Amino acid sequence: FVIMSTTSLRRDHELIEKVIKAMESTIQLLNNNTKIPESILLPVIDFSKNFTDVCHHTKEEKSLFPALEQAGMPSKMGPIAMMLIDHQRSREIGNEMEKSAKEYLSSGNSEKLISDMQLYVDHITEHLWKENNKLFMMAEARLQNVSKKVNEELKEVEELQLNELGKSRQHYEELAENLTRDVSNGKN
C-alpha cells in the first residue's frame, strides 16, 4: 500500500460520499412527505459543516494546496483557484441548508430544505469528482517526492481541526454509518 499525497483526502471523500448518499435518501423521504427527525437532520448538518468544511476543506487549503503551489502550480488561477471557489460555495450552501433545516424542524415546511439539500448534494458530488479525477491526479504526480510529508501534514491539520471541535474522526465515521442505517430504516 503506497502512501500517496492524497491518501487521507481520498479517505475523507469516501466518508463524505457515504453521507451524500444518505442525504439523497433523505431528499427522497422528504419528497414523499415522510417526517425527518432532527436525529437525522442535525448529524447531516454537523457532518457537512464540521467534517466536510472545517476538517476536510481546511486540510486541502492548509496543506495540499500550499504543497502544490510550492511544486509550481499557480493558486490564483487554474485548478486550485477553482477548488477554493467551490469550497466557498459549499460553505454558503451549507449555511443555507442549516437555516432551512432549522426552519423545517420548527415549521414542517420542507420546500427550501429539499432544494438546499439537492443543491448541496449536486455541488459536492461534482466537486469530489473534479478532485478525484483531476486535481488529485496532478497532486499525486507533482508531489511524489514529498507524499509522506504531505500525508503527515494532512493528518496533523485533521487532528488540530477535530480537536478544536471536540470531535474525533471516529465520531464522524460512526455518524456516517448511523445515518446510512437510519435513512434506510426510514424508507421501510
mmCIF file of C-alpha atoms in Angstrom:
data_model
loop_
_atom_site.group_PDB
_atom_site.id
_atom_site.type_symbol
_atom_site.label_atom_id
_atom_site.label_comp_id
_atom_site.label_asym_id
_atom_site.label_seq_id
_atom_site.Cartn_x
_atom_site.Cartn_y
_atom_site.Cartn_z
ATOM 1 C CA PHE A 1 0.000 0.000 0.000
ATOM 2 C CA VAL A 2 1.677 3.149 -1.221
ATOM 3 C CA ILE A 3 1.082 6.318 0.750
ATOM 4 C CA MET A 4 0.128 8.995 -1.748
ATOM 5 C CA SER A 5 -0.004 12.711 -1.046
ATOM 6 C CA THR A 6 -3.795 12.419 -1.318
ATOM 7 C CA THR A 7 -4.386 9.175 0.623
ATOM 8 C CA SER A 8 -6.011 10.818 3.610
ATOM 9 C CA LEU A 9 -8.091 13.137 1.404
ATOM 10 C CA ARG A 10 -9.401 10.246 -0.670
ATOM 11 C CA ARG A 11 -10.427 8.524 2.572
ATOM 12 C CA ASP A 12 -12.311 11.688 3.515
ATOM 13 C CA HIS A 13 -14.042 11.653 0.149
ATOM 14 C CA GLU A 14 -15.292 8.104 0.721
ATOM 15 C CA LEU A 15 -16.778 9.191 4.028
ATOM 16 C CA ILE A 16 -18.321 12.332 2.504
ATOM 17 C CA GLU A 17 -19.795 10.261 -0.341
ATOM 18 C CA LYS A 18 -21.463 7.992 2.219
ATOM 19 C CA VAL A 19 -23.156 10.982 3.845
ATOM 20 C CA ILE A 20 -24.111 12.416 0.433
ATOM 21 C CA LYS A 21 -25.888 9.095 -0.314
ATOM 22 C CA ALA A 22 -27.753 9.368 2.991
ATOM 23 C CA MET A 23 -28.686 12.935 2.045
ATOM 24 C CA GLU A 24 -30.059 11.727 -1.294
ATOM 25 C CA SER A 25 -32.235 9.219 0.579
ATOM 26 C CA THR A 26 -33.339 11.989 2.954
ATOM 27 C CA ILE A 27 -34.405 14.132 -0.010
ATOM 28 C CA GLN A 28 -36.479 11.229 -1.359
ATOM 29 C CA LEU A 29 -38.122 10.753 2.027
ATOM 30 C CA LEU A 30 -38.894 14.483 2.266
ATOM 31 C CA ASN A 31 -40.353 14.401 -1.237
ATOM 32 C CA ASN A 32 -42.652 11.587 -0.075
ATOM 33 C CA ASN A 33 -43.724 13.745 2.880
ATOM 34 C CA THR A 34 -42.003 11.448 5.361
ATOM 35 C CA LYS A 35 -41.263 13.354 8.537
ATOM 36 C CA ILE A 36 -37.496 13.558 9.078
ATOM 37 C CA PRO A 37 -36.474 13.756 12.744
ATOM 38 C CA GLU A 38 -33.707 16.002 13.995
ATOM 39 C CA SER A 39 -31.756 12.837 14.876
ATOM 40 C CA ILE A 40 -31.127 12.590 11.116
ATOM 41 C CA LEU A 41 -31.008 16.268 10.151
ATOM 42 C CA LEU A 42 -28.673 17.526 12.860
ATOM 43 C CA PRO A 43 -25.950 14.936 12.142
ATOM 44 C CA VAL A 44 -26.192 15.795 8.422
ATOM 45 C CA ILE A 45 -25.596 19.464 9.269
ATOM 46 C CA ASP A 46 -22.862 18.633 11.801
ATOM 47 C CA PHE A 47 -21.058 16.486 9.229
ATOM 48 C CA SER A 48 -21.426 18.944 6.337
ATOM 49 C CA LYS A 49 -20.332 21.900 8.399
ATOM 50 C CA ASN A 50 -17.684 20.401 10.612
ATOM 51 C CA PHE A 51 -16.254 17.393 8.833
ATOM 52 C CA THR A 52 -16.593 18.365 5.169
ATOM 53 C CA ASP A 53 -15.910 22.041 5.597
ATOM 54 C CA VAL A 54 -13.923 22.701 8.773
ATOM 55 C CA CYS A 55 -11.883 19.492 8.711
ATOM 56 C CA HIS A 56 -11.594 18.275 5.109
ATOM 57 C CA HIS A 57 -11.522 21.570 3.213
ATOM 58 C CA THR A 58 -9.063 23.026 5.713
ATOM 59 C CA LYS A 59 -6.754 20.036 5.153
ATOM 60 C CA GLU A 60 -6.723 20.844 1.453
ATOM 61 C CA GLU A 61 -6.378 24.591 1.933
ATOM 62 C CA LYS A 62 -3.651 24.454 4.582
ATOM 63 C CA SER A 63 -1.650 21.508 3.331
ATOM 64 C CA LEU A 64 -2.359 20.148 -0.156
ATOM 65 C CA PHE A 65 -2.797 23.457 -1.980
ATOM 66 C CA PRO A 66 0.328 25.099 -0.500
ATOM 67 C CA ALA A 67 2.343 21.967 -1.362
ATOM 68 C CA LEU A 68 1.056 22.181 -4.941
ATOM 69 C CA GLU A 69 1.944 25.851 -5.058
ATOM 70 C CA GLN A 70 5.462 25.031 -3.946
ATOM 71 C CA ALA A 71 5.590 22.455 -6.728
ATOM 72 C CA GLY A 72 4.845 25.234 -9.218
ATOM 73 C CA MET A 73 1.056 25.146 -9.580
ATOM 74 C CA PRO A 74 -0.449 28.647 -9.604
ATOM 75 C CA SER A 75 -3.015 29.325 -6.886
ATOM 76 C CA LYS A 76 -4.671 32.441 -8.284
ATOM 77 C CA MET A 77 -5.933 30.610 -11.357
ATOM 78 C CA GLY A 78 -6.422 27.073 -12.639
ATOM 79 C CA PRO A 79 -7.476 24.089 -10.527
ATOM 80 C CA ILE A 80 -6.534 25.444 -7.078
ATOM 81 C CA ALA A 81 -8.420 28.700 -7.629
ATOM 82 C CA MET A 82 -11.435 26.705 -8.855
ATOM 83 C CA MET A 83 -11.376 24.423 -5.824
ATOM 84 C CA LEU A 84 -11.216 27.426 -3.474
ATOM 85 C CA ILE A 85 -14.282 28.898 -5.178
ATOM 86 C CA ASP A 86 -16.000 25.503 -4.810
ATOM 87 C CA HIS A 87 -15.145 25.380 -1.102
ATOM 88 C CA GLN A 88 -16.569 28.860 -0.593
ATOM 89 C CA ARG A 89 -19.720 27.861 -2.471
ATOM 90 C CA SER A 90 -20.197 24.714 -0.402
ATOM 91 C CA ARG A 91 -19.867 26.824 2.764
ATOM 92 C CA GLU A 92 -22.600 29.150 1.509
ATOM 93 C CA ILE A 93 -24.950 26.310 0.522
ATOM 94 C CA GLY A 94 -24.161 24.543 3.815
ATOM 95 C CA ASN A 95 -25.154 27.646 5.791
ATOM 96 C CA GLU A 96 -28.399 27.949 3.846
ATOM 97 C CA MET A 97 -29.101 24.264 4.388
ATOM 98 C CA GLU A 98 -28.572 24.661 8.121
ATOM 99 C CA LYS A 99 -31.083 27.527 8.202
ATOM 100 C CA SER A 100 -33.660 25.634 6.169
ATOM 101 C CA ALA A 101 -33.202 22.513 8.339
ATOM 102 C CA LYS A 102 -33.987 24.586 11.444
ATOM 103 C CA GLU A 103 -36.917 26.144 9.632
ATOM 104 C CA TYR A 104 -38.190 22.675 8.669
ATOM 105 C CA LEU A 105 -37.824 21.337 12.212
ATOM 106 C CA SER A 106 -39.866 24.216 13.604
ATOM 107 C CA SER A 107 -42.468 24.632 10.836
ATOM 108 C CA GLY A 108 -42.566 21.317 8.946
ATOM 109 C CA ASN A 109 -42.178 23.204 5.657
ATOM 110 C CA SER A 110 -39.690 21.168 3.619
ATOM 111 C CA GLU A 111 -39.613 23.031 0.290
ATOM 112 C CA LYS A 112 -36.490 25.125 0.935
ATOM 113 C CA LEU A 113 -34.728 22.274 2.745
ATOM 114 C CA ILE A 114 -35.259 19.949 -0.221
ATOM 115 C CA SER A 115 -33.867 22.488 -2.682
ATOM 116 C CA ASP A 116 -30.886 23.411 -0.461
ATOM 117 C CA MET A 117 -30.048 19.759 0.172
ATOM 118 C CA GLN A 118 -30.291 18.955 -3.535
ATOM 119 C CA LEU A 119 -28.073 21.910 -4.344
ATOM 120 C CA TYR A 120 -25.547 20.741 -1.757
ATOM 121 C CA VAL A 121 -25.590 17.138 -2.994
ATOM 122 C CA ASP A 122 -25.122 18.217 -6.626
ATOM 123 C CA HIS A 123 -22.378 20.691 -5.782
ATOM 124 C CA ILE A 124 -20.362 18.346 -3.553
ATOM 125 C CA THR A 125 -20.777 15.396 -5.941
ATOM 126 C CA GLU A 126 -19.376 17.441 -8.816
ATOM 127 C CA HIS A 127 -16.638 18.919 -6.622
ATOM 128 C CA LEU A 128 -15.457 15.495 -5.395
ATOM 129 C CA TRP A 129 -15.416 14.239 -8.963
ATOM 130 C CA LYS A 130 -13.200 17.155 -10.034
ATOM 131 C CA GLU A 131 -10.804 16.487 -7.176
ATOM 132 C CA ASN A 132 -10.712 12.698 -7.508
ATOM 133 C CA ASN A 133 -10.259 12.687 -11.273
ATOM 134 C CA LYS A 134 -8.314 15.868 -11.939
ATOM 135 C CA LEU A 135 -6.687 17.676 -9.035
ATOM 136 C CA PHE A 136 -5.626 14.590 -7.060
ATOM 137 C CA MET A 137 -4.067 13.025 -10.170
ATOM 138 C CA MET A 138 -1.996 16.161 -10.673
ATOM 139 C CA ALA A 139 -1.101 16.226 -6.992
ATOM 140 C CA GLU A 140 -0.005 12.586 -6.986
ATOM 141 C CA ALA A 141 2.232 13.230 -9.981
ATOM 142 C CA ARG A 142 3.707 16.506 -8.730
ATOM 143 C CA LEU A 143 4.113 15.600 -5.071
ATOM 144 C CA GLN A 144 5.621 12.118 -5.439
ATOM 145 C CA ASN A 145 8.829 13.056 -3.625
ATOM 146 C CA VAL A 146 7.057 14.705 -0.692
ATOM 147 C CA SER A 147 3.997 12.479 -0.409
ATOM 148 C CA LYS A 148 4.889 11.165 3.061
ATOM 149 C CA LYS A 149 5.452 14.689 4.341
ATOM 150 C CA VAL A 150 2.193 15.978 2.839
ATOM 151 C CA ASN A 151 0.293 12.993 4.229
ATOM 152 C CA GLU A 152 1.697 13.646 7.721
ATOM 153 C CA GLU A 153 0.775 17.323 7.446
ATOM 154 C CA LEU A 154 -2.764 16.441 6.404
ATOM 155 C CA LYS A 155 -3.090 14.201 9.457
ATOM 156 C CA GLU A 156 -1.839 16.971 11.724
ATOM 157 C CA VAL A 157 -4.298 19.500 10.289
ATOM 158 C CA GLU A 158 -7.119 16.967 10.680
ATOM 159 C CA GLU A 159 -6.294 16.320 14.327
ATOM 160 C CA LEU A 160 -5.992 20.019 15.049
ATOM 161 C CA GLN A 161 -9.337 20.865 13.434
ATOM 162 C CA LEU A 162 -11.187 17.965 15.064
ATOM 163 C CA ASN A 163 -9.663 18.699 18.478
ATOM 164 C CA GLU A 164 -10.865 22.281 18.216
ATOM 165 C CA LEU A 165 -14.368 20.955 17.542
ATOM 166 C CA GLY A 166 -14.038 18.498 20.407
ATOM 167 C CA LYS A 167 -14.766 15.675 17.932
ATOM 168 C CA SER A 168 -12.810 12.749 16.539
ATOM 169 C CA ARG A 169 -12.603 11.069 13.168
ATOM 170 C CA GLN A 170 -14.262 8.046 14.728
ATOM 171 C CA HIS A 171 -17.225 10.240 15.707
ATOM 172 C CA TYR A 172 -17.753 11.161 12.041
ATOM 173 C CA GLU A 173 -17.194 7.620 10.784
ATOM 174 C CA GLU A 174 -19.846 6.359 13.205
ATOM 175 C CA LEU A 175 -22.126 9.257 12.306
ATOM 176 C CA ALA A 176 -21.931 8.269 8.619
ATOM 177 C CA GLU A 177 -22.717 4.634 9.482
ATOM 178 C CA ASN A 178 -25.662 5.607 11.687
ATOM 179 C CA LEU A 179 -27.080 7.994 9.085
ATOM 180 C CA THR A 180 -26.857 5.315 6.431
ATOM 181 C CA ARG A 181 -28.738 2.908 8.701
ATOM 182 C CA ASP A 182 -31.333 5.455 9.854
ATOM 183 C CA VAL A 183 -32.320 6.685 6.409
ATOM 184 C CA SER A 184 -32.643 3.145 5.092
ATOM 185 C CA ASN A 185 -34.919 2.363 8.063
ATOM 186 C CA GLY A 186 -36.905 5.466 7.222
ATOM 187 C CA LYS A 187 -37.639 4.072 3.789
ATOM 188 C CA ASN A 188 -39.225 0.881 5.097
#
